[in-house]
Coordinates of C-alpha atoms in Angstrom, one line a residue:
Chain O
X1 CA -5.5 34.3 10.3
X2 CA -8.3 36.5 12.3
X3 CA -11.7 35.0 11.3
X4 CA -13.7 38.7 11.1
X5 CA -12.3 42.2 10.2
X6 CA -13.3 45.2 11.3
X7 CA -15.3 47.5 9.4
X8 CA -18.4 49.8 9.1
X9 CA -22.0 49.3 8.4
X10 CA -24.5 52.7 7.0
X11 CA -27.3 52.6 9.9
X12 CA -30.9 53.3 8.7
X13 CA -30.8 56.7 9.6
X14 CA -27.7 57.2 7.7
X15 CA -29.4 55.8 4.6
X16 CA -32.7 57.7 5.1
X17 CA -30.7 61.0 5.3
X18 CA -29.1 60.2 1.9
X19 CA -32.7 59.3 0.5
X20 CA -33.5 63.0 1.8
X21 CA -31.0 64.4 0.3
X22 CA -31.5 63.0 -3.1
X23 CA -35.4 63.6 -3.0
X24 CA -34.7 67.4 -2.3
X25 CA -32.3 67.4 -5.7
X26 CA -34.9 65.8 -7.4
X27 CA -37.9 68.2 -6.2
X28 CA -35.3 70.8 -7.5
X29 CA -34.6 69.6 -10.8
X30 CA -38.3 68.6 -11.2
X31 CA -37.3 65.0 -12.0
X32 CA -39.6 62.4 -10.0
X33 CA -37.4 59.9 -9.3
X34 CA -37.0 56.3 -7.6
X35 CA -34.2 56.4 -5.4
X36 CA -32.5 53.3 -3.6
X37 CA -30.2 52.6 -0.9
X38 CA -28.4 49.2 -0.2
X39 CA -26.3 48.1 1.9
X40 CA -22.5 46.3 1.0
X41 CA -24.1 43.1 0.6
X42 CA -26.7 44.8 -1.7
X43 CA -29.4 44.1 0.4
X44 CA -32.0 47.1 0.7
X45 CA -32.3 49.5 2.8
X46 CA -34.6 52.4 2.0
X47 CA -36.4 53.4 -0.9
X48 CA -38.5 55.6 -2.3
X49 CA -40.6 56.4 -5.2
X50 CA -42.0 60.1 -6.5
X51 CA -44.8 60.8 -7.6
X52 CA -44.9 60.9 -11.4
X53 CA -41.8 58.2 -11.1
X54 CA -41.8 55.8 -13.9
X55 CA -42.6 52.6 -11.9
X56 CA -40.2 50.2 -14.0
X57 CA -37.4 52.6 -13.0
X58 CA -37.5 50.8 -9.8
X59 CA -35.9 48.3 -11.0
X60 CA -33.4 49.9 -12.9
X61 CA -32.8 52.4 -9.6
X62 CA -31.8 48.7 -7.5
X63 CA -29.9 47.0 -10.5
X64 CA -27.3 50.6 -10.3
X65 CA -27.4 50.4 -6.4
X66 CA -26.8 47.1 -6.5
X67 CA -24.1 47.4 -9.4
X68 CA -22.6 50.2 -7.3
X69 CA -21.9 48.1 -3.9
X70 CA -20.8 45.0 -5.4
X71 CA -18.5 46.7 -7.6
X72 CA -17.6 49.7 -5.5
X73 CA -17.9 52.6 -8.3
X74 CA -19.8 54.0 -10.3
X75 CA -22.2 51.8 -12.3
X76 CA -20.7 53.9 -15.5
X77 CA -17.3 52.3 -15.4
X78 CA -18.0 49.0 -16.5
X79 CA -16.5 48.3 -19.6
X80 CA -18.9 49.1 -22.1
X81 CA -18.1 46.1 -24.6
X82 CA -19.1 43.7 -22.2
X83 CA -22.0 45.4 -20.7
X84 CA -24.3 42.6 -22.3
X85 CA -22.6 39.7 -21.4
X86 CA -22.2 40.8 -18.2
X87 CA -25.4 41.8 -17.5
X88 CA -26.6 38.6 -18.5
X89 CA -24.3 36.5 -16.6
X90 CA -24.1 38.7 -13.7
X91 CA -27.6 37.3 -13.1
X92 CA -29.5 40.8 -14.4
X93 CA -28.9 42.8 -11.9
X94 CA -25.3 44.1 -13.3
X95 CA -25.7 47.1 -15.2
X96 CA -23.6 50.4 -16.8
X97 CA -26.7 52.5 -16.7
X98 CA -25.7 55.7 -15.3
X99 CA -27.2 56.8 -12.0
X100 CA -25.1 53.9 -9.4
X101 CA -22.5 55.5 -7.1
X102 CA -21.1 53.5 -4.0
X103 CA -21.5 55.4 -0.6
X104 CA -17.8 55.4 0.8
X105 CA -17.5 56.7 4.2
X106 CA -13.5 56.6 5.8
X107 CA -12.7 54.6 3.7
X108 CA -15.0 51.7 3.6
X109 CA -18.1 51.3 0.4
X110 CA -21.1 51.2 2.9
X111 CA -23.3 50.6 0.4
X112 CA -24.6 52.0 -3.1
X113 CA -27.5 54.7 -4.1
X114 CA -29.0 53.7 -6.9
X115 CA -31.3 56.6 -9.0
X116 CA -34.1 55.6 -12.2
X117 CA -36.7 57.8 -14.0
X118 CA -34.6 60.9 -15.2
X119 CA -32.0 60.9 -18.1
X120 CA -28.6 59.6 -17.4
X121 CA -27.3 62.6 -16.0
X122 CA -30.2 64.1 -13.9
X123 CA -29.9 60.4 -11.9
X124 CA -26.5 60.8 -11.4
X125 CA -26.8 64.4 -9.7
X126 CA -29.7 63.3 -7.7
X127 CA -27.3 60.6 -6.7
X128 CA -24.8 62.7 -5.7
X129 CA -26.7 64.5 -3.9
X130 CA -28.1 61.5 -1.5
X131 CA -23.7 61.2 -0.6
X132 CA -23.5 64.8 -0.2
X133 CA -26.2 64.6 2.4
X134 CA -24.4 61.8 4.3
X135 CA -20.9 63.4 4.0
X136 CA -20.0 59.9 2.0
X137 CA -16.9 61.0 -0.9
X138 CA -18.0 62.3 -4.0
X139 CA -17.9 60.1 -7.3
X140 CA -17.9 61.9 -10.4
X141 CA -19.1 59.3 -13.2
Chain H
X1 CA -24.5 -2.4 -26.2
X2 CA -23.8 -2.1 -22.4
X3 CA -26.1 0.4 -20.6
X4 CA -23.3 2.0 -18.5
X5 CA -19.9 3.1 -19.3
X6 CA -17.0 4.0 -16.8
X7 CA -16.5 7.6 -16.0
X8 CA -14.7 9.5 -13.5
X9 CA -15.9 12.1 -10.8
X10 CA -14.3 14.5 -9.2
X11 CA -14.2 14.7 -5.4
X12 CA -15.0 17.2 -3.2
X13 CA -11.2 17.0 -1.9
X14 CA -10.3 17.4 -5.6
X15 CA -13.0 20.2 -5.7
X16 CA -11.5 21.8 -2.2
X17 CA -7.4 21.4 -3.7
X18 CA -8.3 23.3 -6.9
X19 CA -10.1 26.3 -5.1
X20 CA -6.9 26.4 -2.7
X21 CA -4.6 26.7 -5.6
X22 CA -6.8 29.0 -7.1
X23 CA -7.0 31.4 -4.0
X24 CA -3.2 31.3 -3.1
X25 CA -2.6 32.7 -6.8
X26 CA -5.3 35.6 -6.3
X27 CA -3.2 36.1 -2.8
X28 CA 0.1 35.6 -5.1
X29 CA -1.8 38.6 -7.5
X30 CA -3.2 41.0 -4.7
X31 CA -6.6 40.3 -6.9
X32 CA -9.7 39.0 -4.8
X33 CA -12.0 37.0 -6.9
X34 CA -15.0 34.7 -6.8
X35 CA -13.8 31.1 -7.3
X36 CA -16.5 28.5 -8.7
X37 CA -15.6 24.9 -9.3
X38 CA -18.8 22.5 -10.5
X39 CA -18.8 18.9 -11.4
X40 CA -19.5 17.6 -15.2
X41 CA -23.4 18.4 -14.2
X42 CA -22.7 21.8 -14.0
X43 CA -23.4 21.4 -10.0
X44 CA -21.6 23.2 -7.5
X45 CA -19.0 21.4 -5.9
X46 CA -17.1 24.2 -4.3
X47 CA -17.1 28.2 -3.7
X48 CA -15.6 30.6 -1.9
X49 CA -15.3 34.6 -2.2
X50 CA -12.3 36.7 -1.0
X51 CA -12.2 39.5 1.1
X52 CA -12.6 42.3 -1.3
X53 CA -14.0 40.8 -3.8
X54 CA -17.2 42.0 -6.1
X55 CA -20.3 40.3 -4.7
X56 CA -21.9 40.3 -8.3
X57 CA -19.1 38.7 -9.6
X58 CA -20.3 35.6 -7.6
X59 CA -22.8 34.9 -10.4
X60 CA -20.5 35.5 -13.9
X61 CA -17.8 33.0 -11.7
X62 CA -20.3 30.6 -11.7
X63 CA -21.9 31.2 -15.3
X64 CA -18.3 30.7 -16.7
X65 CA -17.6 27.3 -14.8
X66 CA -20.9 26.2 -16.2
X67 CA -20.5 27.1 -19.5
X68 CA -16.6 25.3 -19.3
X69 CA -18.2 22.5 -17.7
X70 CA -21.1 21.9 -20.6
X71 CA -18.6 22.8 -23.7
X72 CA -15.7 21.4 -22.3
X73 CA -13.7 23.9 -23.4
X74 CA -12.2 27.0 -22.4
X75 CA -15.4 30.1 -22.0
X76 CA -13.2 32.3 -24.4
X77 CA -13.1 29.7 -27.4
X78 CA -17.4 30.5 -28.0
X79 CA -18.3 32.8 -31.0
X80 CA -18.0 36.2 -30.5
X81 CA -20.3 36.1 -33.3
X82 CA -23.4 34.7 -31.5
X83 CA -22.7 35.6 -27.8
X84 CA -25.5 37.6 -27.0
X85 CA -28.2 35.0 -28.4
X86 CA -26.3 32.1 -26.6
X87 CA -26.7 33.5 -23.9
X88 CA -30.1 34.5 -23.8
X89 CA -31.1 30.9 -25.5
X90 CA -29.2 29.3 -22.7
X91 CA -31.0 30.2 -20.2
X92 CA -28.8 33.1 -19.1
X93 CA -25.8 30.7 -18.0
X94 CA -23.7 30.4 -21.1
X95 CA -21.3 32.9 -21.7
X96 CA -17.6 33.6 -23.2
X97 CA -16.2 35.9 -20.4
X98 CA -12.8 34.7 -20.1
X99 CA -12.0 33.0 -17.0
X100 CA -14.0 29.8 -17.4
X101 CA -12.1 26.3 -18.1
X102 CA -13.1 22.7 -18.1
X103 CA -11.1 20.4 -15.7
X104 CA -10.1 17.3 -17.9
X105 CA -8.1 14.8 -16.2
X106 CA -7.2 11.6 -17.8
X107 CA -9.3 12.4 -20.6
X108 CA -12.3 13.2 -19.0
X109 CA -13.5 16.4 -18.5
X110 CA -15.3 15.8 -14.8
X111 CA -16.3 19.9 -14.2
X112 CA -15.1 23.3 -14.3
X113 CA -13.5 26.0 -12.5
X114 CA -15.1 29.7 -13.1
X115 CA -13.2 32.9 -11.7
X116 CA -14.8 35.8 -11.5
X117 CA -13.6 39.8 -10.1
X118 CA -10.5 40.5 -11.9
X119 CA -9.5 41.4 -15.6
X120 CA -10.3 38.3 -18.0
X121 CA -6.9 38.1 -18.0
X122 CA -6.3 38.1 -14.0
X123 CA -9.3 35.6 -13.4
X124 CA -8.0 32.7 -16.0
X125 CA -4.6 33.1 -14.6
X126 CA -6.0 32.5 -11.3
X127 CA -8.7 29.3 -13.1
X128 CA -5.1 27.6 -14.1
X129 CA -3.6 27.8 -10.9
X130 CA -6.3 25.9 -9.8
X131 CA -5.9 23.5 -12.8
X132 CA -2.4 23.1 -12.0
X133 CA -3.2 22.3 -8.1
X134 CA -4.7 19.2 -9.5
X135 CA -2.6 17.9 -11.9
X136 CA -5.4 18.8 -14.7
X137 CA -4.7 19.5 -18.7
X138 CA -3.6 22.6 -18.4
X139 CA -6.3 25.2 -20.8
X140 CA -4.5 27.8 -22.6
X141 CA -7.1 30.2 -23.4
Chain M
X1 CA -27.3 60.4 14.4
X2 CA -24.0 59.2 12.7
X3 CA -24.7 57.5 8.9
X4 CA -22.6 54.2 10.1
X5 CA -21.6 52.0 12.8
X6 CA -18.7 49.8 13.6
X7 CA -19.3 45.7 13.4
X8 CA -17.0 43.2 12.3
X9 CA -17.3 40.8 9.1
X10 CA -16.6 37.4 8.9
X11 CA -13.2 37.2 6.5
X12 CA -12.8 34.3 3.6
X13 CA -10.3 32.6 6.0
X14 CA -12.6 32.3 8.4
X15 CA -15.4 31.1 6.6
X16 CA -13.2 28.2 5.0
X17 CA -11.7 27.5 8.9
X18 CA -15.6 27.0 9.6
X19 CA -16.0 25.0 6.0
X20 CA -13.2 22.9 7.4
X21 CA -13.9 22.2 11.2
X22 CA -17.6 21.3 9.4
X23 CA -16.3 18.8 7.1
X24 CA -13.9 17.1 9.5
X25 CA -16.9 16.2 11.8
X26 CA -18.9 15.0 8.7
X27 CA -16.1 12.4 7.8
X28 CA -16.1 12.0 11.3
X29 CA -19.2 11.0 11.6
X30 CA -19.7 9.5 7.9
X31 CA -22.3 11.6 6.1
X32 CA -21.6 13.3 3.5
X33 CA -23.3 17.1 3.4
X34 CA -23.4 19.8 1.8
X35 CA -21.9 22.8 3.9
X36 CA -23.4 26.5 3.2
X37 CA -21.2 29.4 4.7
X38 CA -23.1 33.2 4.3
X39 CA -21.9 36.7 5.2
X40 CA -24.4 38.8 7.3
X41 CA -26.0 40.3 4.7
X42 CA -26.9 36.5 3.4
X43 CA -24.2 36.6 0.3
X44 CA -22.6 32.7 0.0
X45 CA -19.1 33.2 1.5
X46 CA -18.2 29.6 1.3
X47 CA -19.5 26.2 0.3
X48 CA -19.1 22.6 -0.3
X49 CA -20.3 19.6 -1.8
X50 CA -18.9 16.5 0.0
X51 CA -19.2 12.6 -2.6
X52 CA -22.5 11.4 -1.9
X53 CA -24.3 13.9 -0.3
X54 CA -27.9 15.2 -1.7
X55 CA -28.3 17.3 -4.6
X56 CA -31.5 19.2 -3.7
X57 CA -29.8 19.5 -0.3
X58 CA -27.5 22.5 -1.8
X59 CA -30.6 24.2 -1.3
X60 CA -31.8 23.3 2.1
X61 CA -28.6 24.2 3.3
X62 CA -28.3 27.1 1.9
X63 CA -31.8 28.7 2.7
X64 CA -30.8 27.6 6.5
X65 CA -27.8 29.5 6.4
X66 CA -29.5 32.6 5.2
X67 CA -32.9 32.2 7.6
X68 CA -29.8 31.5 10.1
X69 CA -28.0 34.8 9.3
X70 CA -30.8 36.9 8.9
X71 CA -32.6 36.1 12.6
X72 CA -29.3 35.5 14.5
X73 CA -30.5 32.4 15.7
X74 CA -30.9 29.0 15.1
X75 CA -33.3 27.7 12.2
X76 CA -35.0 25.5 14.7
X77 CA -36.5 28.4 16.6
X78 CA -38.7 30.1 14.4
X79 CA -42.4 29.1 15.5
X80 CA -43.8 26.0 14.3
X81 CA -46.7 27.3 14.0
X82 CA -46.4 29.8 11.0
X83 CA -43.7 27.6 9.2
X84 CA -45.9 26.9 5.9
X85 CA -46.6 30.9 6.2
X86 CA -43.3 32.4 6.7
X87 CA -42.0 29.9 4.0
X88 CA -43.6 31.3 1.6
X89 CA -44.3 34.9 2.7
X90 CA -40.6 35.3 3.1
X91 CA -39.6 34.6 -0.8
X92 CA -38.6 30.7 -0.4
X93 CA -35.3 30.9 1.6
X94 CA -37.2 31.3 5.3
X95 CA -36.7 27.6 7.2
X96 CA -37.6 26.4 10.6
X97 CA -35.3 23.2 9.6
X98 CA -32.9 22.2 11.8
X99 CA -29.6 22.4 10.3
X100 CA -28.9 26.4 10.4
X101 CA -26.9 28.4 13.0
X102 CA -25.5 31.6 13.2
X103 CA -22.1 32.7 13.4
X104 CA -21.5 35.2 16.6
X105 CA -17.9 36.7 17.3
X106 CA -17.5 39.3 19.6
X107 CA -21.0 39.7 20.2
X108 CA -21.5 40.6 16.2
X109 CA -23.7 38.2 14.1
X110 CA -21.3 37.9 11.2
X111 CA -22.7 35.1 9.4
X112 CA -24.0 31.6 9.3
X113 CA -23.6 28.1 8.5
X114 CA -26.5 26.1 6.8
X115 CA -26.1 21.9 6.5
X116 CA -28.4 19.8 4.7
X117 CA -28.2 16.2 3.4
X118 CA -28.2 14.8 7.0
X119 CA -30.5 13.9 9.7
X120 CA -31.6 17.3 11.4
X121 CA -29.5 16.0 14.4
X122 CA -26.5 15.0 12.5
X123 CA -26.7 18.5 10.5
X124 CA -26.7 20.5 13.5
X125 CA -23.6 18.5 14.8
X126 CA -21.9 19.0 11.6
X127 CA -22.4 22.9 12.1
X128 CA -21.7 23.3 15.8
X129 CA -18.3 21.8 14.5
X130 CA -18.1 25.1 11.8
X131 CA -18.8 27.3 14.7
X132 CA -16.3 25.8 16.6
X133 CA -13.5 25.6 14.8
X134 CA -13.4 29.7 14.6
X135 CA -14.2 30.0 17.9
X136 CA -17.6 31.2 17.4
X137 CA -20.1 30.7 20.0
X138 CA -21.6 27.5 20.8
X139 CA -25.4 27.5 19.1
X140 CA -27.8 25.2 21.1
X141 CA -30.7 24.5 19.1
Chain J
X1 CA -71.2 55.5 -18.3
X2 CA -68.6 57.3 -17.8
X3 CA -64.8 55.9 -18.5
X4 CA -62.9 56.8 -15.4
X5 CA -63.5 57.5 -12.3
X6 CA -62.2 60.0 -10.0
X7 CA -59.9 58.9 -6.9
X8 CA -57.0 59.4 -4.8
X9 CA -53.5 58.7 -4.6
X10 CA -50.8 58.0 -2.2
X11 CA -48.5 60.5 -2.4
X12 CA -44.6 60.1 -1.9
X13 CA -44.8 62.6 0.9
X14 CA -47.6 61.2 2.4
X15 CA -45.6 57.5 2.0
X16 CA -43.2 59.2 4.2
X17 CA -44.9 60.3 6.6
X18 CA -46.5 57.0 7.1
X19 CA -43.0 55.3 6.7
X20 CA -41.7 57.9 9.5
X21 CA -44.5 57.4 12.0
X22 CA -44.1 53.5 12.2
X23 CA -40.1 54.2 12.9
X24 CA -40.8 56.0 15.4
X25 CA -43.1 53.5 17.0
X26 CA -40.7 50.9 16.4
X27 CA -37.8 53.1 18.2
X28 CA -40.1 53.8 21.3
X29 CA -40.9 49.6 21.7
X30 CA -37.4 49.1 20.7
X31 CA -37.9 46.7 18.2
X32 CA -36.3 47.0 14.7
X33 CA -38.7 46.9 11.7
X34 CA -38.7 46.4 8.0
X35 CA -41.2 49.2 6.7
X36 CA -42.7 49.0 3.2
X37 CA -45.6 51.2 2.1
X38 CA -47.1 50.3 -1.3
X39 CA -49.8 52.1 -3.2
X40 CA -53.2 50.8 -4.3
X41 CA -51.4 48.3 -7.4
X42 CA -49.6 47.0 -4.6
X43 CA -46.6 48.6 -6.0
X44 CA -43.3 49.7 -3.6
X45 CA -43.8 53.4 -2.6
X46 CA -41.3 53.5 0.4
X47 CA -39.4 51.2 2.6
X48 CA -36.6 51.2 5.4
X49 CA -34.7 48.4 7.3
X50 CA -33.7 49.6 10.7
X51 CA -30.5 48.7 12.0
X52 CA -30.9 45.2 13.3
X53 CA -34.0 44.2 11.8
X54 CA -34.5 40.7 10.4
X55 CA -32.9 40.6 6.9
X56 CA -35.7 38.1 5.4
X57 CA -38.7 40.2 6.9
X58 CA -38.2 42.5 4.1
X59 CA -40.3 40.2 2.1
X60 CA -42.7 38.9 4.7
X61 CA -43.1 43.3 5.0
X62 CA -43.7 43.8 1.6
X63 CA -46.0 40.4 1.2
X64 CA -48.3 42.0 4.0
X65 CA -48.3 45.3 2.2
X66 CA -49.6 43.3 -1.1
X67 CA -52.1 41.6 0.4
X68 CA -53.5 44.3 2.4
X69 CA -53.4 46.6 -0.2
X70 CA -54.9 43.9 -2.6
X71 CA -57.7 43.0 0.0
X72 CA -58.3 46.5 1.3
X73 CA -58.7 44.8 4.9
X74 CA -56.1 44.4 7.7
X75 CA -54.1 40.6 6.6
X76 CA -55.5 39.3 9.9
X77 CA -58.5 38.8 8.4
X78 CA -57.9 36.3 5.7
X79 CA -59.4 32.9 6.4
X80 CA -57.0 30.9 8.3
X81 CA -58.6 27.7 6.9
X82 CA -57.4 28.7 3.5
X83 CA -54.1 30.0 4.5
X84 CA -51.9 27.9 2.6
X85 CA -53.5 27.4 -0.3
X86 CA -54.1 30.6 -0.5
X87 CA -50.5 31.7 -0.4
X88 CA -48.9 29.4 -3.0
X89 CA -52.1 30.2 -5.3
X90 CA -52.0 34.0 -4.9
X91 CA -48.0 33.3 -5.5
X92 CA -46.7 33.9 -2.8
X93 CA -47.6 37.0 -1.8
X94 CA -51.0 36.2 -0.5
X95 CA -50.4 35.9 3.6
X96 CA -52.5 36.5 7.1
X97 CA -49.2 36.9 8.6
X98 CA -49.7 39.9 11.3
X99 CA -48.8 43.1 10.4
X100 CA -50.2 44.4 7.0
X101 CA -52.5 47.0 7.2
X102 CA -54.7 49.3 4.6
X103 CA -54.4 52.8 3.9
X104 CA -58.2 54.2 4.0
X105 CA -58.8 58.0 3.3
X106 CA -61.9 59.6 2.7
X107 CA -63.2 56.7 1.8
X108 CA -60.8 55.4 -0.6
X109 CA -57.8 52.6 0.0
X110 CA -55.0 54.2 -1.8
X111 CA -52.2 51.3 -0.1
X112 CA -51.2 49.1 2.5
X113 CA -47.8 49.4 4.9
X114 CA -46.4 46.1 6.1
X115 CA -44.2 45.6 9.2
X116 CA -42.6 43.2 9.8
X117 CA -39.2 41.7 12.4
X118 CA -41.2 42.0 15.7
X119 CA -44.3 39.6 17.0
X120 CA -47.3 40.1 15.4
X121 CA -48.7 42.1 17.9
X122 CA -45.5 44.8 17.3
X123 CA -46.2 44.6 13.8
X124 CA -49.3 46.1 14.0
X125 CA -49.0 48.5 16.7
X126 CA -46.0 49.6 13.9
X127 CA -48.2 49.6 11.1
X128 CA -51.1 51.8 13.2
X129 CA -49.1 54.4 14.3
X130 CA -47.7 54.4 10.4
X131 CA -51.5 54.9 9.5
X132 CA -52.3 57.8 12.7
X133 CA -49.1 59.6 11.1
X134 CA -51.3 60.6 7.8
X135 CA -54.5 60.6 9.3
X136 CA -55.9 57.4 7.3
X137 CA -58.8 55.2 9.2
X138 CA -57.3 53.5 12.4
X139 CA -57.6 49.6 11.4
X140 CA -58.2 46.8 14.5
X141 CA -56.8 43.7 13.5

């Protein structure tokens, strides 16, 4: 058996452009939010917080990203009657919060954007609209 | 009364045979899963995540061979009733996802196995396979 | 500028071929060790335990294998000089010990193999022999 | 006396600008970065990881950030004689590692950016053309 596999990796200006593109949705709405981008191994890659943000959304906006890559969908389709335990024994950072959708490009989950400040729903269209910008598949929660 | 008493251990060849039975039934499924064994100290003896498999899930595989390991039981047979607070009072490790079970071999229970990516029902069909690799009580859940 | 580029990732079977080759040369050599294998983005791939090696070495080896990984290059070259500094600046898991190498295929840093519970000499035999048995190139540290 | 006084803020925008103007630094040397700009509470604003960069210099980036932002002077200028103890006291986020800067304007520090994958010396030459992108007070290390 072959010891690597091929497969693809979102560059930093891939994952900026998706940040963009997320930020402008936000500016729209009038939702400051933060906004995250990992990679598939849920490392980070670009970030940014608005103004007016709320600053613990941070880490909410990682935990969906992160969610989001390891699990490749969105952070919405855990099973809700285990969202506890698994958040717990997931180590904290596995979460059903809305507002995690993986960034899958031909194929292959990239990566994750993760969104916190806004309700449920405003962070998953701002999300949306960071894979729009990118050309990466739609996820509808 | 004598200071020591006479125990068994399991090897790391022991450790190695169980995750090989393990992963040859998640190949067997088509399921790629995080695979956990630790010794009776709740140590890690042996890991390895398939190709596919969700990265996150690296930490419930090993919070359920921990928790198997220190009840000696199978993770599913904890009270539903107190899950969440056993958890948190445990320090975050304990947990009754399914897919936890203790090794017992010649009526010692010298670790755990923890499988973690599938269904509850995929990942302790996998955690027996690896059981079974080693000749260990079999756990019905 | 495209969102992604193409690379290659280190599969399960390859990581346990490197586990493998690793462990053979520690028997070989009689020390037991504990053996770290990590992805490129730092996530444990593989690992294991061998009877008698160091606990607290789990650690060593791992944070060698994720320094490894994350410089693409061996432990041992990271300047003496800010060692204490980088140790802590970086979060804990950067190491100048000797012990970590990375794993390079094709030109693509896919990985890396962290030892610990040896001499620094002996651990960096012990993963020359993981690099090896996958064909990786040779690591002079 | 009064109980506030009136100051000034980073803004998002402005973070980006920064953020933007140290890539493209990094691009024309060649080197790949980490990039974190935090405000005045040493809190994340914005961040990238170019393609390539050093996966553990995200936190030696974001340590530099802290403590420039913390110390309102370039990290350069901490006391080497204390460097250590400084660090694990300050936990861990203390450091004179190269490449943390402060964000002066009109008088006020309203944040820090921290660079960090390159030599020192690219780390700062980074970081000042991150600080000429907004206008803030050139800082010699």
């Amino acid at each position: 058996m072959s010891a690597t596999r091929p497969t693809l990796k979102l560059t930093h200006s891939g994952a900026l452009q998706a940040l963009d593109g997320a930020l402008r949705k936000a500016e729209e709405l009038g939702v400051p939010q933060n906004i995250t981008v990992v990679d598939e191994g849920g490392n980070l890659l670009a970030y940014v917080r608005m103004d007016g943000a709320k600053l613990l959304s941070r880490e909410t906006s990682m935990s969906k990203a992160i969610t989001a890559s390891s699990h490749r969908q969105p952070t919405s389709r855990l099973d809700p009657r285990n969202e506890i335990k698994l958040a717990i024994a997931g180590g904290g950072r596995l979460t059903n919060l809305e507002g995690g959708l993986p960034i899958i490009i031909d194929g292959h989950c990239v990566g994750a954007i993760g969104v916190g400040s806004g309700t449920g729903e405003q962070d998953v269209e701002v999300a949306r609209a960071g894979l729009a910008a990118i050309g990466a598949e739609d996820q509808k929660p």
